[in-house]
Coordinates of C-alpha atoms in Angstrom, one line a residue:
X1 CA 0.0 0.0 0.0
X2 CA 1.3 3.2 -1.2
X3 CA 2.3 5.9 1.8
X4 CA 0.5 9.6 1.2
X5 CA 2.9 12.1 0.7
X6 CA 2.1 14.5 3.2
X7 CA 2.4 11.7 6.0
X8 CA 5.7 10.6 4.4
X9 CA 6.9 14.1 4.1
X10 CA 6.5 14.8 7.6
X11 CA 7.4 12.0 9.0
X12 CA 11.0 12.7 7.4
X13 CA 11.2 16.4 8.0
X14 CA 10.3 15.5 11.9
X15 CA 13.7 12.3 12.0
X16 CA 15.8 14.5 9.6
X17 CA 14.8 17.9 11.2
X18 CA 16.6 16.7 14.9
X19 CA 19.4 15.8 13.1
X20 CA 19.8 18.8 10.9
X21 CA 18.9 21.0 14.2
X22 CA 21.4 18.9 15.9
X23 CA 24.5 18.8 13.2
X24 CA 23.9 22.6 12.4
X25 CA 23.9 23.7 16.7
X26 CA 27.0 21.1 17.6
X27 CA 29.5 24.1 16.1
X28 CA 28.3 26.2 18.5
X29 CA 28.1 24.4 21.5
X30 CA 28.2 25.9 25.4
X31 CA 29.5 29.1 23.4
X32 CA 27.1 32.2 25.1
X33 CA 25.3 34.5 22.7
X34 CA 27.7 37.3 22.8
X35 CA 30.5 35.2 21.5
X36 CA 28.3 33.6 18.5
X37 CA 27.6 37.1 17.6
X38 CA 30.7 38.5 17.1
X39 CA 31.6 34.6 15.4
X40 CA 28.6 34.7 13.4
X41 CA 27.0 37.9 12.7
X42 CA 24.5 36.6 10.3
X43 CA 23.9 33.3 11.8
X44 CA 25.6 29.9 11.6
X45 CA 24.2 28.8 8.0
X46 CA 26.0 26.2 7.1
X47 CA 26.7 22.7 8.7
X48 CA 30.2 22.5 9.3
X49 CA 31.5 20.7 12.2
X50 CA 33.8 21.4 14.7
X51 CA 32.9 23.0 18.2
X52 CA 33.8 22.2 21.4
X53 CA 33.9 18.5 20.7
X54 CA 35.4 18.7 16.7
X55 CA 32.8 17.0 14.9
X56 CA 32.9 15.8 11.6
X57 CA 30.5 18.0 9.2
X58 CA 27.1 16.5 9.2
X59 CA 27.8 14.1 12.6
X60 CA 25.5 13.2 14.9
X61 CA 26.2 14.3 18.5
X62 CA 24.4 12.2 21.5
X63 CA 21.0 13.7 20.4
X64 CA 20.8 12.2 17.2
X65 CA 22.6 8.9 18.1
X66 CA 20.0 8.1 20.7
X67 CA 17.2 9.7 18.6
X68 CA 18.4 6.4 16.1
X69 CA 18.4 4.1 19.3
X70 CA 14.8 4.7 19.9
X71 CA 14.3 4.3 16.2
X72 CA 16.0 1.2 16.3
X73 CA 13.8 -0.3 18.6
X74 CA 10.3 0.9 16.8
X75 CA 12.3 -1.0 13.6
X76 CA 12.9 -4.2 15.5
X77 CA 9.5 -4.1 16.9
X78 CA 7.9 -4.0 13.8
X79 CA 10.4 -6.9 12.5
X80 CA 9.0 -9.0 16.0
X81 CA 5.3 -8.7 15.3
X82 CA 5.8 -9.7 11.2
X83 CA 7.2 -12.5 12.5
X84 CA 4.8 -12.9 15.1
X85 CA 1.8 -12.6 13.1
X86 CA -1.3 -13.4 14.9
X87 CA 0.0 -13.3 18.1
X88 CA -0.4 -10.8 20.9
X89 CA 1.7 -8.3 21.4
X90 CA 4.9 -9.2 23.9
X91 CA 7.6 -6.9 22.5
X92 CA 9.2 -4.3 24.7
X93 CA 9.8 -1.1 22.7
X94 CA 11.2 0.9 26.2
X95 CA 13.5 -1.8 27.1
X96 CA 14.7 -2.5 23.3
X97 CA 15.6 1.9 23.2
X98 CA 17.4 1.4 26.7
X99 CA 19.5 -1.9 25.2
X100 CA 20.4 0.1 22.2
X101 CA 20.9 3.3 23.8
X102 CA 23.4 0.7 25.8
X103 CA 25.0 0.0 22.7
X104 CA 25.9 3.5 22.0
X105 CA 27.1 4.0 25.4
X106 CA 29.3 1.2 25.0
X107 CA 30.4 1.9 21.4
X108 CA 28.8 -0.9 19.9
X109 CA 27.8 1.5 17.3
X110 CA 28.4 3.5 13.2
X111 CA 31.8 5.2 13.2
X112 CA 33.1 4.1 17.1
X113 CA 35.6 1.8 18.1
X114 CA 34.2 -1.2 19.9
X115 CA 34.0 -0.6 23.8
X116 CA 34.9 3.8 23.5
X117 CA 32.4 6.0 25.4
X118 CA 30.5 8.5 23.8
X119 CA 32.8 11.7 23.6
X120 CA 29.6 13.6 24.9
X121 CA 27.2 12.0 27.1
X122 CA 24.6 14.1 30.0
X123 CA 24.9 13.6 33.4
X124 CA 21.0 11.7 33.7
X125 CA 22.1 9.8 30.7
X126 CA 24.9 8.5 32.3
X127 CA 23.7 7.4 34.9
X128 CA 20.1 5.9 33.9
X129 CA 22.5 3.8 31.2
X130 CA 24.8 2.7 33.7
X131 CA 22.3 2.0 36.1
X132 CA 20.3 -0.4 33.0
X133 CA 23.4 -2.0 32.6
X134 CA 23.5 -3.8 36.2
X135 CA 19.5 -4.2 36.5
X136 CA 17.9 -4.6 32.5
X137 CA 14.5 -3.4 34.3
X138 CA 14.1 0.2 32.9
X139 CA 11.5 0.9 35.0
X140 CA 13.9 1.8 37.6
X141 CA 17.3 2.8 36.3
X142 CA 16.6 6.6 35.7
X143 CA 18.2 9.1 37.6
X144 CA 15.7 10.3 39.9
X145 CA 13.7 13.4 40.8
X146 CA 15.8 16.4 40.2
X147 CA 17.6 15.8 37.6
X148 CA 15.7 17.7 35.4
X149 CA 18.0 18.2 31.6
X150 CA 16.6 17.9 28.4
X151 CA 18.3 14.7 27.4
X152 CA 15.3 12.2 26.8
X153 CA 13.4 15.1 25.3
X154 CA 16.1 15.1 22.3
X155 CA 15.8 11.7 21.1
X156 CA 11.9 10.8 21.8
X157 CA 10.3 11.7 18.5
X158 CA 10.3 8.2 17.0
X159 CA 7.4 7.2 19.7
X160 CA 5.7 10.5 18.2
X161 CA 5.5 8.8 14.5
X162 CA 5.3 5.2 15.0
X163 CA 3.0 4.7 17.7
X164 CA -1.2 4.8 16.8
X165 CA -2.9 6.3 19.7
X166 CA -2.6 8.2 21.7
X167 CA -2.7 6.3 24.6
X168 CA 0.3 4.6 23.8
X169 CA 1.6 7.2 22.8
X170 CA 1.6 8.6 25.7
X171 CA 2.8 6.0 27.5
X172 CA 5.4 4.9 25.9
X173 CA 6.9 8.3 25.5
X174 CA 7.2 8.6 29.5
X175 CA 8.2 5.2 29.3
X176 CA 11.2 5.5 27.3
X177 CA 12.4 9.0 28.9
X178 CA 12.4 7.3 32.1
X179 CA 14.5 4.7 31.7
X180 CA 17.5 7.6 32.4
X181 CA 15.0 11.0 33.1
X182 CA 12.0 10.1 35.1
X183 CA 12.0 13.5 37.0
X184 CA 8.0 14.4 36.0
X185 CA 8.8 17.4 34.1
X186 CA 10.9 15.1 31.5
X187 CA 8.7 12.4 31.0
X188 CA 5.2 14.5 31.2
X189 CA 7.4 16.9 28.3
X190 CA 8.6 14.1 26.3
X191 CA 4.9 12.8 26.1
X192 CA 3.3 16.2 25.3
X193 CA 6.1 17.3 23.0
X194 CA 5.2 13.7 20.4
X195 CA 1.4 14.5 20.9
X196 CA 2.2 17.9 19.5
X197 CA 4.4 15.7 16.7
X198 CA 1.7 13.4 15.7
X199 CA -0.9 16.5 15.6
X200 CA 1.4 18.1 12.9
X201 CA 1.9 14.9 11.1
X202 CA -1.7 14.4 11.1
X203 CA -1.6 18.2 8.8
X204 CA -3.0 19.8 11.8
X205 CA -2.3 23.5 12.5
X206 CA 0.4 24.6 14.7
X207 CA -2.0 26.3 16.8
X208 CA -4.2 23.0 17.8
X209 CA -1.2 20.9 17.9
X210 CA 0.1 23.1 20.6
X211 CA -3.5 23.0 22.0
X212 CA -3.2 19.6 22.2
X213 CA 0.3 19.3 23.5
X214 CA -1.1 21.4 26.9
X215 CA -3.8 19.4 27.2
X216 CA -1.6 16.3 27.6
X217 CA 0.2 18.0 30.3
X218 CA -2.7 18.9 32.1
X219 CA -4.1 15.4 31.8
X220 CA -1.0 14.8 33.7
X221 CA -1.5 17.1 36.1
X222 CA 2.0 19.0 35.5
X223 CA 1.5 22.5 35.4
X224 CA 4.7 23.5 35.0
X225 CA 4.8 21.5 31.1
X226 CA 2.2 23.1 30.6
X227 CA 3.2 26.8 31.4
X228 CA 6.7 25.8 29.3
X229 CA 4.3 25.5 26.2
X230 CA 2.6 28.9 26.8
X231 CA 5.9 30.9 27.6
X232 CA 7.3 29.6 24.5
X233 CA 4.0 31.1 23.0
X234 CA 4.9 34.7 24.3
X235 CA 8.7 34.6 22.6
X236 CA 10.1 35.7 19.4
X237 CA 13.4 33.3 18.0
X238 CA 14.0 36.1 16.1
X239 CA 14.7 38.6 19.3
X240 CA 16.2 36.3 21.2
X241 CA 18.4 35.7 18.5
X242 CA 19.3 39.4 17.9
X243 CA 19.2 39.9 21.6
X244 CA 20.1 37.5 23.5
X245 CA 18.3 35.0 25.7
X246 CA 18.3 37.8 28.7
X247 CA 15.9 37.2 31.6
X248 CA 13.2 35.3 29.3
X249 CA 15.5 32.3 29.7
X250 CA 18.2 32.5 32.1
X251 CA 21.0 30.6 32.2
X252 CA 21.6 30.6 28.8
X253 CA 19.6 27.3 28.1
X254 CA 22.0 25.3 29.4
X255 CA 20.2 22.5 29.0
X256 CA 16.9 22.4 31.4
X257 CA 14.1 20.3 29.5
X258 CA 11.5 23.3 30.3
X259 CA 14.0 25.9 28.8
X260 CA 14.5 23.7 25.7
X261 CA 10.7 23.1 25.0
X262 CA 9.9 27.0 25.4
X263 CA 12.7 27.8 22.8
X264 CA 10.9 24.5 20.9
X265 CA 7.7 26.8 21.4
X266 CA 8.6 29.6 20.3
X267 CA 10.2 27.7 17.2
X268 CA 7.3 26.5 15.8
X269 CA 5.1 29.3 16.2
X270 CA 7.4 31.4 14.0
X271 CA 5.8 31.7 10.4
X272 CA 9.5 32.3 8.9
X273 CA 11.2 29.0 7.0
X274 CA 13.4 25.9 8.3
X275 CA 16.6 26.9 8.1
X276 CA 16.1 31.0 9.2
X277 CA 14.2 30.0 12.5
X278 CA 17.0 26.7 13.0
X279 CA 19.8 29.6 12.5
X280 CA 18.5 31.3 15.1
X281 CA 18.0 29.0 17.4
X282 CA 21.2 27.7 17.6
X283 CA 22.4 31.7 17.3
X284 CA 20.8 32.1 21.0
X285 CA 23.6 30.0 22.4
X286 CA 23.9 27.5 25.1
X287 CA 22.7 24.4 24.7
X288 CA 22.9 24.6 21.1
X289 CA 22.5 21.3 19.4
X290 CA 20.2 19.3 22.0
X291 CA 17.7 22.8 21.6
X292 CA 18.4 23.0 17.5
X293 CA 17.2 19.1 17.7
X294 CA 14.1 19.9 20.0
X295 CA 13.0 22.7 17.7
X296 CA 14.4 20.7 14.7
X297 CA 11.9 18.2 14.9
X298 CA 8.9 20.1 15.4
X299 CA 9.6 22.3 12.7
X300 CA 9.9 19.1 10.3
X301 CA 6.7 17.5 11.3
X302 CA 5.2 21.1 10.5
X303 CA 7.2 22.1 7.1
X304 CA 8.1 18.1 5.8
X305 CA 11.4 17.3 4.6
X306 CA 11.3 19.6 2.1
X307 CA 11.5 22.6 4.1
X308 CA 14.9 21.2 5.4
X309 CA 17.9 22.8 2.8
X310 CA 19.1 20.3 0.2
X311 CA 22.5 21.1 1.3
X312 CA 21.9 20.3 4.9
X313 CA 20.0 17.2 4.4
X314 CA 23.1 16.3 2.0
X315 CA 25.6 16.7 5.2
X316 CA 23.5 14.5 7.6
X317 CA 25.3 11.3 8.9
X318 CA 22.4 8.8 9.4
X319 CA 20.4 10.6 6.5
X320 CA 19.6 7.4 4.0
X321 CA 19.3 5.0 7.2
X322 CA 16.7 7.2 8.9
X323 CA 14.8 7.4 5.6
X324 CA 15.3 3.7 4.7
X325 CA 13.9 2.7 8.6
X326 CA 11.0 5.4 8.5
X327 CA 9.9 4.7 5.2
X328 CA 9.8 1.0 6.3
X329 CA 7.7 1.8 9.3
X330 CA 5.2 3.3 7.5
X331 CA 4.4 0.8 5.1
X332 CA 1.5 -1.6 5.8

């Protein structure tokens, strides 16, 4: 059965917009607005590389790698149940993410020596991984209350396009942040953030998929999701950009998943093109990649892969895998 286009579209602008978001913000990483002005006076516009870390051109950084774990595991689900035809569902999709997500960790993985860590990893990563590792129940390996970063926001979008309801949805988005963040405000943003997703996949407007994104976090009862969403509302990419993050978001989004789904917000309400609001979201410093990957994938499920530049799609490591794997997924 042939795949509509729109639904295709989308579904590869939402995998390849993280990873363009992520490639094109990893130049600029931890370097404070100030500094990316005076490097970049119009704006990072070209995936290049390098940054704190030296990445190749086009590499993915931790959010894109474990964006592909949690990929992985909606691929090898779908491989269980062909084979399992008939049969009720058994397959674990959480603990299949965590044991490739292990994988990475471990360097089991494209491009890394056998048994190297990751040369970037987050703190609640770290620890929920390492934590897997001596238990294999990921129900109770995450880092606990508190620790509060955006790192299972960044890689949860596969749940968001490969999952039918939105009950399950739901769940398995919380499920899968947990196994490393299960502080509230990470999984309850993780599960509004694909709800939003699958509303703009659906060819919904931005303004009822971020109606329905609040909705989920007050079904959740987590008001402070839910007040994320509506502050991102209130900001303009575009003055931040030229401005700097100021009080609106302190810290200089360092990496607090609340911060990262405002900027997210704020992203996807902006009428402007893929690559001028992606420039300046990475321009507002900070946390650049893991927020360009947030807003990234939004912005894909809202524009499809063809708002994405040519030239950056052409730079993106895991490019013609995450096509090949999402366009498998979709068919019947």
């Amino acid at each position: 059965m042939s795949i509509a286009k729109s639904t295709r579209s989308r579904t590869l602008g939402a995998l390849l917009g993280v990873h363009a978001g992520d490639s094109l913000g990893a130049t600029l990483e931890f370097l404070p607005w100030a500094r990316i002005q005076k490097l970049h006076p119009n704006g990072l516009r070209e995936i290049v590389g390098g940054g704190h870390f030296a990445w190749p051109a086009g590499s993915a950084t931790d959010d894109t790698d474990l964006t592909r774990a949690v990929l992985l595991a909606y691929r090898d689900r779908k491989a269980h149940l062909k084979q399992k035809s008939g049969e009720q569902e058994t397959f674990d999709v959480t603990k299949a993410a965590a044991d490739h997500s292990v994988k990475w960790l471990t360097g089991d993985w494209p491009g890394r020596k056998r048994g190297s860590r990751p040369i970037d990893i987050g703190g609640a990563t770290n620890t929920g991984l390492s934590n897997y590792r001596r238990t294999k129940n990921p129900q109770t390996c995450g880092a606990g209350a508190g620790s509060a970063g955006n790192g299972s926001l960044m890689r949860c979008i596969p749940t968001a396009l490969f999952t039918a309801s939105p009950e399950q949805r739901i769940q398995e988005s919380m499920a899968i942040s947990a196994f490393t963040h299960n502080d509230v405000r990470c999984t309850v943003s993780c599960a509004a953030y694909n709800e939003m997703v699958a509303s703009l996949v659906a060819g919904n407007s931005v303004s009822a998929a971020i109606e329905t994104g609040k909705r989920v976090a007050e079904d959740l009862d987590c008001d402070a999701v839910s007040e994320a969403i509506s502050h991102g509302q209130t900001l303009s990419i575009r003055t931040l950009a030229e401005e700097g993050p100021g009080d609106e978001l302190p810290d200089r989004t360092s990496g607090y998943v609340l911060q990262s789904l405002t900027v997210a917000i704020a992203a996807l309400t902006d009428p402007r093109g893929f690559e001028e609001i992606l420039v300046d979201v990475v321009g507002i410093g900070g946390d650049t990649d893991t927020n360009g990957a947030i807003a990234g994938g939004l912005l894909g499920a809202r524009d499809g892969v063809e708002g994405i530049p040519k030239r950056w799609l052409s730079e993106l490591q895991f490019r013609d895998e995450f096509v090949d794997i999402a366009t498998g997924l979709l068919s019947k």
